[in-house]
Amino acid sequence: MVTSYRETYFSKVLPVIAWVLVLLCLGAPVADSVAEEVNVYSGRKEALISPVLAAFTEETGIQVNLLTGKADQLRTRLEAEGRNSPADVLLTSDVANLYRATAAGLFQELDSDLLRKRIPSRYRDPNGRWYGLSIRARVIAYSKDRVSEFELSTYEDLADARWKGRVIVRSSSNVYNQSLIASMLWAHGASDTGQWIRGLVANMARKPQGGDTDQIRAVAAGEADLAIVNSYYYGRLLASERDQDRQVLGLVGMFFPNQDDRGTHVNISGAGITAHSGNRAEAVSLLEFLSGPLGQKLFADLNHEFPVNPEVAPSQIVSEWGSFKADSVALAKLGEFNGAAVRLADEQGWR
Ligand SMILES: [Fe+2]
């Protein structure tokens, strides 16, 4: 007997297809939960971010794969990987780095009601390509022996001749200083800012060298009387259990400049979703978690920063500094001024 094609199809092939479909459906939920993951490229050091990511995984079940590196390296890597990049989220410090990644087309836009509600507009990109997650202030560290707090006022004043040979600050190749210069450009324009840089350089006790903690230690050691540093470096010394760090703090005070005018220059650590993210939903969950109560608390406290979400209280150490007035400029503006800030620092001899 000849079996028609039609008979064979219905008697043999169809049941096989049906079974495959049943197995696929049964397997689907398992496969999904295994696949829920998000890949993070982080300029923030592992010790400062891992506990936050672990809390995220515990709350959502989403696995996080972390790659840490310097901001420039991560940006170069993302550019080289292009659409093959496994990264879903790029996390980095300072709006200058966030702006460069944006300009290189590395982020995609994200419109999240929750993020907009939790993060004040001046700490996020107007197009949702990056969102600030923590705030740091660029403060003046001063010698308690040789300077009275009442002699201090503004960044502008650091260019006054009475501070000749008494001020230190790291190189202008560092983004923190570039963003500070950008904030001066925003407030005063190029000519006055150039003059300020000239005065500051003339007052330097030594050529720019080292990081912010090195500047604080140098003030304690008597190499200079004033330094410009990010607040969390001071916070790290406060949290330290080493005797020599405690001694440094006995000798060095922290001052928030420009309280009587535009406010102290602040910056952010922040993140955005990469242009070619393959796990967009998980990436959105991560950003929303980082902006929420638990995420904010862990993210800010681990590095002694201010939470960006005004509903979340700062750590014990940070709240002891008291409240201060922050410059209200939208940080995206400072990103736009980054190129001009770098050129001006170069022209005026801030190495
Ligand atoms: Fe830093």
CSV table of C-alpha atoms and ligand atoms in Angstrom, one decimal:
chain,number,residue,atom,x,y,z
A,1,MET,CA,0.0,0.0,0.0
A,2,VAL,CA,1.2,3.4,-0.9
A,3,THR,CA,1.0,5.9,2.0
A,4,SER,CA,0.2,9.4,0.7
A,5,TYR,CA,2.4,12.3,1.7
A,6,ARG,CA,-0.7,13.7,3.4
A,7,GLU,CA,-1.2,10.6,5.6
A,8,THR,CA,2.4,10.5,6.7
A,9,TYR,CA,2.3,14.2,7.6
A,10,PHE,CA,-0.7,13.8,9.8
A,11,SER,CA,0.2,10.5,11.4
A,12,LYS,CA,3.9,10.9,12.0
A,13,VAL,CA,5.2,14.4,11.5
A,14,LEU,CA,2.4,16.4,13.2
A,15,PRO,CA,2.7,14.6,16.6
A,16,VAL,CA,6.5,15.2,16.6
A,17,ILE,CA,5.9,18.9,15.9
A,18,ALA,CA,3.3,19.0,18.7
A,19,TRP,CA,5.7,17.4,21.2
A,20,VAL,CA,8.5,19.8,20.2
A,21,LEU,CA,6.1,22.7,20.8
A,22,VAL,CA,5.0,21.3,24.2
A,23,LEU,CA,8.6,20.9,25.3
A,24,LEU,CA,9.6,24.4,24.1
A,25,CYS,CA,6.7,25.9,26.1
A,26,LEU,CA,7.6,23.9,29.2
A,27,GLY,CA,11.2,24.9,28.8
A,28,ALA,CA,10.5,28.5,28.1
A,29,PRO,CA,10.1,29.9,31.7
A,30,VAL,CA,13.3,28.1,32.8
A,31,ALA,CA,15.3,29.4,29.9
A,32,ASP,CA,14.0,33.0,30.6
A,33,SER,CA,15.0,33.1,34.2
A,34,VAL,CA,18.5,31.9,33.4
A,35,ALA,CA,18.8,34.5,30.7
A,36,GLU,CA,17.9,37.5,32.9
A,37,GLU,CA,21.1,39.3,33.2
A,38,VAL,CA,22.7,42.7,32.6
A,39,ASN,CA,26.2,43.6,31.7
A,40,VAL,CA,27.8,46.6,33.3
A,41,TYR,CA,30.9,48.5,32.3
A,42,SER,CA,31.9,50.5,35.4
A,43,GLY,CA,34.5,53.3,35.9
A,44,ARG,CA,33.6,53.0,39.6
A,45,LYS,CA,35.9,50.6,41.4
A,46,GLU,CA,34.6,47.1,42.2
A,47,ALA,CA,34.6,47.5,46.0
A,48,LEU,CA,32.4,50.6,45.6
A,49,ILE,CA,29.8,49.0,43.3
A,50,SER,CA,29.7,45.3,43.9
A,51,PRO,CA,27.6,45.5,47.1
A,52,VAL,CA,25.0,47.6,45.3
A,53,LEU,CA,24.8,45.2,42.4
A,54,ALA,CA,24.5,42.2,44.8
A,55,ALA,CA,21.5,44.0,46.4
A,56,PHE,CA,20.0,44.5,43.0
A,57,THR,CA,20.3,40.8,42.1
A,58,GLU,CA,18.8,39.8,45.5
A,59,GLU,CA,15.8,42.1,44.9
A,60,THR,CA,15.2,41.3,41.2
A,61,GLY,CA,16.8,37.9,40.5
A,62,ILE,CA,18.7,39.6,37.6
A,63,GLN,CA,22.4,38.6,37.4
A,64,VAL,CA,24.9,41.3,36.9
A,65,ASN,CA,28.2,40.8,35.0
A,66,LEU,CA,30.7,43.5,35.9
A,67,LEU,CA,33.7,44.8,34.0
A,68,THR,CA,35.6,47.7,35.7
A,69,GLY,CA,38.2,50.0,34.2
A,70,LYS,CA,39.2,53.6,33.8
A,71,ALA,CA,36.6,55.9,32.1
A,72,ASP,CA,38.7,56.5,29.0
A,73,GLN,CA,39.5,52.8,28.6
A,74,LEU,CA,35.8,51.8,28.9
A,75,ARG,CA,34.8,54.4,26.3
A,76,THR,CA,37.5,53.3,23.8
A,77,ARG,CA,36.4,49.7,24.4
A,78,LEU,CA,32.8,50.4,23.8
A,79,GLU,CA,33.6,52.3,20.6
A,80,ALA,CA,35.8,49.4,19.3
A,81,GLU,CA,33.1,46.8,20.2
A,82,GLY,CA,30.4,48.8,18.4
A,83,ARG,CA,27.2,46.8,18.0
A,84,ASN,CA,28.9,43.6,19.2
A,85,SER,CA,29.4,45.1,22.6
A,86,PRO,CA,28.0,42.9,25.4
A,87,ALA,CA,27.6,46.1,27.6
A,88,ASP,CA,24.1,47.2,28.6
A,89,VAL,CA,25.0,49.9,31.1
A,90,LEU,CA,28.0,52.3,31.3
A,91,LEU,CA,28.6,53.7,34.7
A,92,THR,CA,31.2,56.5,35.2
A,93,SER,CA,32.1,59.5,37.3
A,94,ASP,CA,31.9,63.2,36.3
A,95,VAL,CA,29.7,64.7,33.7
A,96,ALA,CA,32.8,65.3,31.5
A,97,ASN,CA,33.0,61.5,31.1
A,98,LEU,CA,29.3,61.1,30.6
A,99,TYR,CA,29.3,63.8,28.1
A,100,ARG,CA,32.1,62.3,26.1
A,101,ALA,CA,30.4,59.0,26.0
A,102,THR,CA,27.2,60.7,24.8
A,103,ALA,CA,29.1,62.6,22.1
A,104,ALA,CA,30.6,59.3,20.9
A,105,GLY,CA,27.0,58.0,20.5
A,106,LEU,CA,27.5,55.3,23.1
A,107,PHE,CA,24.2,55.8,25.0
A,108,GLN,CA,20.6,55.4,23.9
A,109,GLU,CA,17.8,57.6,25.1
A,110,LEU,CA,15.7,56.4,28.1
A,111,ASP,CA,12.5,58.0,29.1
A,112,SER,CA,11.6,56.8,32.6
A,113,ASP,CA,8.9,58.5,34.7
A,114,LEU,CA,10.5,57.0,37.8
A,115,LEU,CA,14.0,58.3,37.1
A,116,ARG,CA,12.7,61.7,36.2
A,117,LYS,CA,10.7,61.9,39.4
A,118,ARG,CA,13.6,60.7,41.5
A,119,ILE,CA,16.5,62.6,39.9
A,120,PRO,CA,16.5,66.4,39.8
A,121,SER,CA,16.7,67.7,36.2
A,122,ARG,CA,20.0,69.4,36.5
A,123,TYR,CA,21.6,66.0,37.4
A,124,ARG,CA,20.5,64.2,34.2
A,125,ASP,CA,20.7,64.5,30.5
A,126,PRO,CA,17.8,66.4,29.0
A,127,ASN,CA,17.4,63.5,26.4
A,128,GLY,CA,17.6,60.7,29.0
A,129,ARG,CA,21.0,59.4,27.8
A,130,TRP,CA,22.6,59.5,31.2
A,131,TYR,CA,21.3,59.9,34.8
A,132,GLY,CA,23.2,61.1,37.8
A,133,LEU,CA,23.3,58.7,40.7
A,134,SER,CA,25.4,60.4,43.4
A,135,ILE,CA,26.7,63.9,44.1
A,136,ARG,CA,30.1,65.1,45.1
A,137,ALA,CA,31.2,68.6,46.0
A,138,ARG,CA,34.5,70.2,44.9
A,139,VAL,CA,35.6,71.7,48.2
A,140,ILE,CA,38.6,73.6,49.7
A,141,ALA,CA,40.7,71.6,52.1
A,142,TYR,CA,42.6,74.0,54.4
A,143,SER,CA,45.3,73.9,57.1
A,144,LYS,CA,43.6,74.5,60.4
A,145,ASP,CA,46.9,75.8,61.8
A,146,ARG,CA,47.7,78.3,59.1
A,147,VAL,CA,44.3,79.4,57.7
A,148,SER,CA,41.1,80.5,59.5
A,149,GLU,CA,37.9,79.4,58.0
A,150,PHE,CA,36.8,83.1,58.0
A,151,GLU,CA,39.6,83.9,55.5
A,152,LEU,CA,37.9,81.5,52.9
A,153,SER,CA,35.1,82.5,50.6
A,154,THR,CA,35.2,81.5,46.9
A,155,TYR,CA,37.1,79.6,44.2
A,156,GLU,CA,37.6,83.0,42.6
A,157,ASP,CA,39.5,84.2,45.8
A,158,LEU,CA,42.1,81.4,45.4
A,159,ALA,CA,43.6,83.5,42.6
A,160,ASP,CA,44.2,86.4,45.0
A,161,ALA,CA,47.9,87.3,45.5
A,162,ARG,CA,47.7,86.8,49.3
A,163,TRP,CA,47.6,83.0,48.7
A,164,LYS,CA,50.9,83.1,46.7
A,165,GLY,CA,52.8,79.8,47.1
A,166,ARG,CA,50.0,78.3,49.3
A,167,VAL,CA,47.6,76.5,47.0
A,168,ILE,CA,47.8,73.0,45.5
A,169,VAL,CA,45.5,71.1,43.1
A,170,ARG,CA,45.9,68.2,40.8
A,171,SER,CA,46.5,68.4,37.1
A,172,SER,CA,44.0,70.0,34.7
A,173,SER,CA,44.1,66.8,32.7
A,174,ASN,CA,41.8,65.5,35.4
A,175,VAL,CA,38.1,65.8,34.6
A,176,TYR,CA,37.2,67.1,38.1
A,177,ASN,CA,39.2,70.2,37.4
A,178,GLN,CA,37.9,70.5,33.8
A,179,SER,CA,34.4,70.5,35.1
A,180,LEU,CA,35.3,73.1,37.8
A,181,ILE,CA,36.7,75.3,35.0
A,182,ALA,CA,33.6,74.7,32.9
A,183,SER,CA,31.5,76.0,35.8
A,184,MET,CA,33.6,79.1,36.0
A,185,LEU,CA,33.2,79.6,32.2
A,186,TRP,CA,29.4,79.3,32.7
A,187,ALA,CA,29.5,81.8,35.5
A,188,HIS,CA,32.0,84.3,34.2
A,189,GLY,CA,32.9,83.7,30.5
A,190,ALA,CA,36.3,82.9,29.0
A,191,SER,CA,38.2,86.1,29.7
A,192,ASP,CA,37.6,86.2,33.5
A,193,THR,CA,38.0,82.5,33.8
A,194,GLY,CA,41.4,82.7,31.9
A,195,GLN,CA,42.5,85.4,34.3
A,196,TRP,CA,41.4,83.2,37.3
A,197,ILE,CA,43.4,80.2,36.1
A,198,ARG,CA,46.5,82.5,35.6
A,199,GLY,CA,46.1,83.7,39.2
A,200,LEU,CA,45.6,80.2,40.6
A,201,VAL,CA,48.6,78.9,38.8
A,202,ALA,CA,50.7,81.8,40.1
A,203,ASN,CA,49.6,80.9,43.6
A,204,MET,CA,50.5,77.2,43.4
A,205,ALA,CA,52.9,75.9,46.0
A,206,ARG,CA,54.1,73.2,43.6
A,207,LYS,CA,53.5,71.8,40.1
A,208,PRO,CA,50.2,69.8,39.9
A,209,GLN,CA,50.8,66.2,41.0
A,210,GLY,CA,49.0,63.2,42.5
A,211,GLY,CA,45.3,62.7,43.2
A,212,ASP,CA,42.9,64.5,45.6
A,213,THR,CA,43.9,62.5,48.7
A,214,ASP,CA,47.6,63.4,48.0
A,215,GLN,CA,46.6,67.1,48.1
A,216,ILE,CA,44.9,66.7,51.5
A,217,ARG,CA,47.9,64.8,52.9
A,218,ALA,CA,50.3,67.5,51.5
A,219,VAL,CA,48.3,70.2,53.4
A,220,ALA,CA,48.6,68.2,56.6
A,221,ALA,CA,52.3,67.8,56.0
A,222,GLY,CA,52.7,71.6,55.6
A,223,GLU,CA,53.6,71.6,51.9
A,224,ALA,CA,50.6,74.0,51.2
A,225,ASP,CA,47.8,75.7,53.1
A,226,LEU,CA,44.9,75.1,50.7
A,227,ALA,CA,43.8,72.4,48.3
A,228,ILE,CA,40.9,71.9,45.9
A,229,VAL,CA,39.5,68.3,46.4
A,230,ASN,CA,36.3,66.3,46.0
A,231,SER,CA,34.4,65.9,49.2
A,232,TYR,CA,34.4,62.1,49.3
A,233,TYR,CA,38.2,61.9,49.5
A,234,TYR,CA,37.8,63.8,52.8
A,235,GLY,CA,35.0,61.4,53.7
A,236,ARG,CA,37.3,58.4,53.0
A,237,LEU,CA,39.8,59.7,55.5
A,238,LEU,CA,37.0,60.2,58.0
A,239,ALA,CA,35.9,56.6,57.6
A,240,SER,CA,39.5,55.3,57.8
A,241,GLU,CA,40.6,53.5,60.9
A,242,ARG,CA,44.3,54.2,60.3
A,243,ASP,CA,45.9,56.5,62.9
A,244,GLN,CA,47.8,58.5,60.3
A,245,ASP,CA,44.5,59.3,58.5
A,246,ARG,CA,43.0,60.5,61.8
A,247,GLN,CA,46.0,62.7,62.3
A,248,VAL,CA,45.6,64.3,58.9
A,249,LEU,CA,42.0,65.2,59.7
A,250,GLY,CA,43.1,66.8,62.9
A,251,LEU,CA,45.1,69.2,60.8
A,252,VAL,CA,42.9,69.8,57.7
A,253,GLY,CA,39.4,71.3,57.6
A,254,MET,CA,36.9,71.2,54.8
A,255,PHE,CA,35.2,74.3,53.4
A,256,PHE,CA,32.3,74.7,50.9
A,257,PRO,CA,33.1,77.7,48.7
A,258,ASN,CA,30.8,80.3,47.1
A,259,GLN,CA,28.0,79.9,49.7
A,260,ASP,CA,27.1,83.6,49.3
A,261,ASP,CA,26.7,83.5,45.5
A,262,ARG,CA,26.1,80.7,43.0
A,263,GLY,CA,27.0,77.8,45.4
A,264,THR,CA,29.7,75.2,45.5
A,265,HIS,CA,30.6,73.3,42.3
A,266,VAL,CA,29.1,69.8,42.4
A,267,ASN,CA,29.4,66.9,40.0
A,268,ILE,CA,27.9,63.4,39.7
A,269,SER,CA,28.6,59.8,39.2
A,270,GLY,CA,26.1,58.5,36.7
A,271,ALA,CA,25.1,55.9,34.2
A,272,GLY,CA,23.2,55.4,30.9
A,273,ILE,CA,22.0,52.5,28.8
A,274,THR,CA,24.4,51.6,25.9
A,275,ALA,CA,23.3,52.2,22.3
A,276,HIS,CA,23.4,48.5,21.5
A,277,SER,CA,22.2,47.0,24.7
A,278,GLY,CA,20.7,43.5,24.3
A,279,ASN,CA,19.2,43.5,27.8
A,280,ARG,CA,17.4,46.8,27.8
A,281,ALA,CA,14.6,45.9,30.2
A,282,GLU,CA,17.1,44.6,32.7
A,283,ALA,CA,19.3,47.7,32.3
A,284,VAL,CA,16.2,49.9,33.0
A,285,SER,CA,15.5,47.9,36.1
A,286,LEU,CA,19.1,48.4,37.3
A,287,LEU,CA,19.0,52.2,36.8
A,288,GLU,CA,15.6,52.4,38.5
A,289,PHE,CA,17.0,50.3,41.4
A,290,LEU,CA,20.1,52.6,41.7
A,291,SER,CA,17.8,55.6,41.9
A,292,GLY,CA,15.6,54.1,44.6
A,293,PRO,CA,15.9,54.1,48.4
A,294,LEU,CA,18.1,51.1,48.9
A,295,GLY,CA,20.2,51.6,45.7
A,296,GLN,CA,20.8,55.2,46.5
A,297,LYS,CA,21.7,54.5,50.1
A,298,LEU,CA,24.3,51.9,49.2
A,299,PHE,CA,25.7,53.7,46.1
A,300,ALA,CA,26.2,57.0,47.8
A,301,ASP,CA,27.3,55.8,51.3
A,302,LEU,CA,30.0,53.4,50.0
A,303,ASN,CA,31.8,56.4,48.5
A,304,HIS,CA,30.8,59.0,51.1
A,305,GLU,CA,28.7,60.9,48.5
A,306,PHE,CA,25.4,62.7,48.6
A,307,PRO,CA,22.4,60.7,47.2
A,308,VAL,CA,21.1,62.4,44.1
A,309,ASN,CA,17.5,61.4,45.1
A,310,PRO,CA,16.5,64.2,47.6
A,311,GLU,CA,14.2,61.7,49.4
A,312,VAL,CA,17.2,59.6,50.5
A,313,ALA,CA,19.3,60.8,53.5
A,314,PRO,CA,23.1,61.0,53.3
A,315,SER,CA,25.3,58.8,55.5
A,316,GLN,CA,26.2,59.7,59.0
A,317,ILE,CA,29.6,61.0,58.0
A,318,VAL,CA,28.3,63.1,55.1
A,319,SER,CA,25.3,64.5,57.0
A,320,GLU,CA,27.8,65.8,59.7
A,321,TRP,CA,29.2,68.2,57.0
A,322,GLY,CA,25.8,70.0,57.2
A,323,SER,CA,23.8,71.3,54.3
A,324,PHE,CA,25.3,73.6,51.7
A,325,LYS,CA,24.3,75.5,48.7
A,326,ALA,CA,25.2,73.8,45.4
A,327,ASP,CA,25.7,75.6,42.1
A,328,SER,CA,22.4,75.2,40.3
A,329,VAL,CA,23.8,75.0,36.7
A,330,ALA,CA,22.6,72.0,34.7
A,331,LEU,CA,25.5,69.6,34.6
A,332,ALA,CA,24.9,68.9,30.9
A,333,LYS,CA,26.0,72.5,30.3
A,334,LEU,CA,29.3,71.8,31.9
A,335,GLY,CA,29.8,68.9,29.5
A,336,GLU,CA,29.3,71.2,26.6
A,337,PHE,CA,32.0,73.5,28.0
A,338,ASN,CA,34.5,70.7,28.6
A,339,GLY,CA,36.4,71.3,25.3
A,340,ALA,CA,36.7,75.0,26.0
A,341,ALA,CA,37.8,74.3,29.6
A,342,VAL,CA,40.6,72.0,28.5
A,343,ARG,CA,41.9,74.5,26.0
A,344,LEU,CA,41.8,77.4,28.4
A,345,ALA,CA,43.6,75.5,31.1
A,346,ASP,CA,46.3,74.7,28.5
A,347,GLU,CA,46.6,78.3,27.3
A,348,GLN,CA,46.9,79.6,30.9
A,349,GLY,CA,49.5,77.1,32.0
A,350,TRP,CA,47.6,74.8,34.4
A,351,ARG,CA,49.4,71.6,33.6
B,1,FE,FE,37.6,60.3,42.4
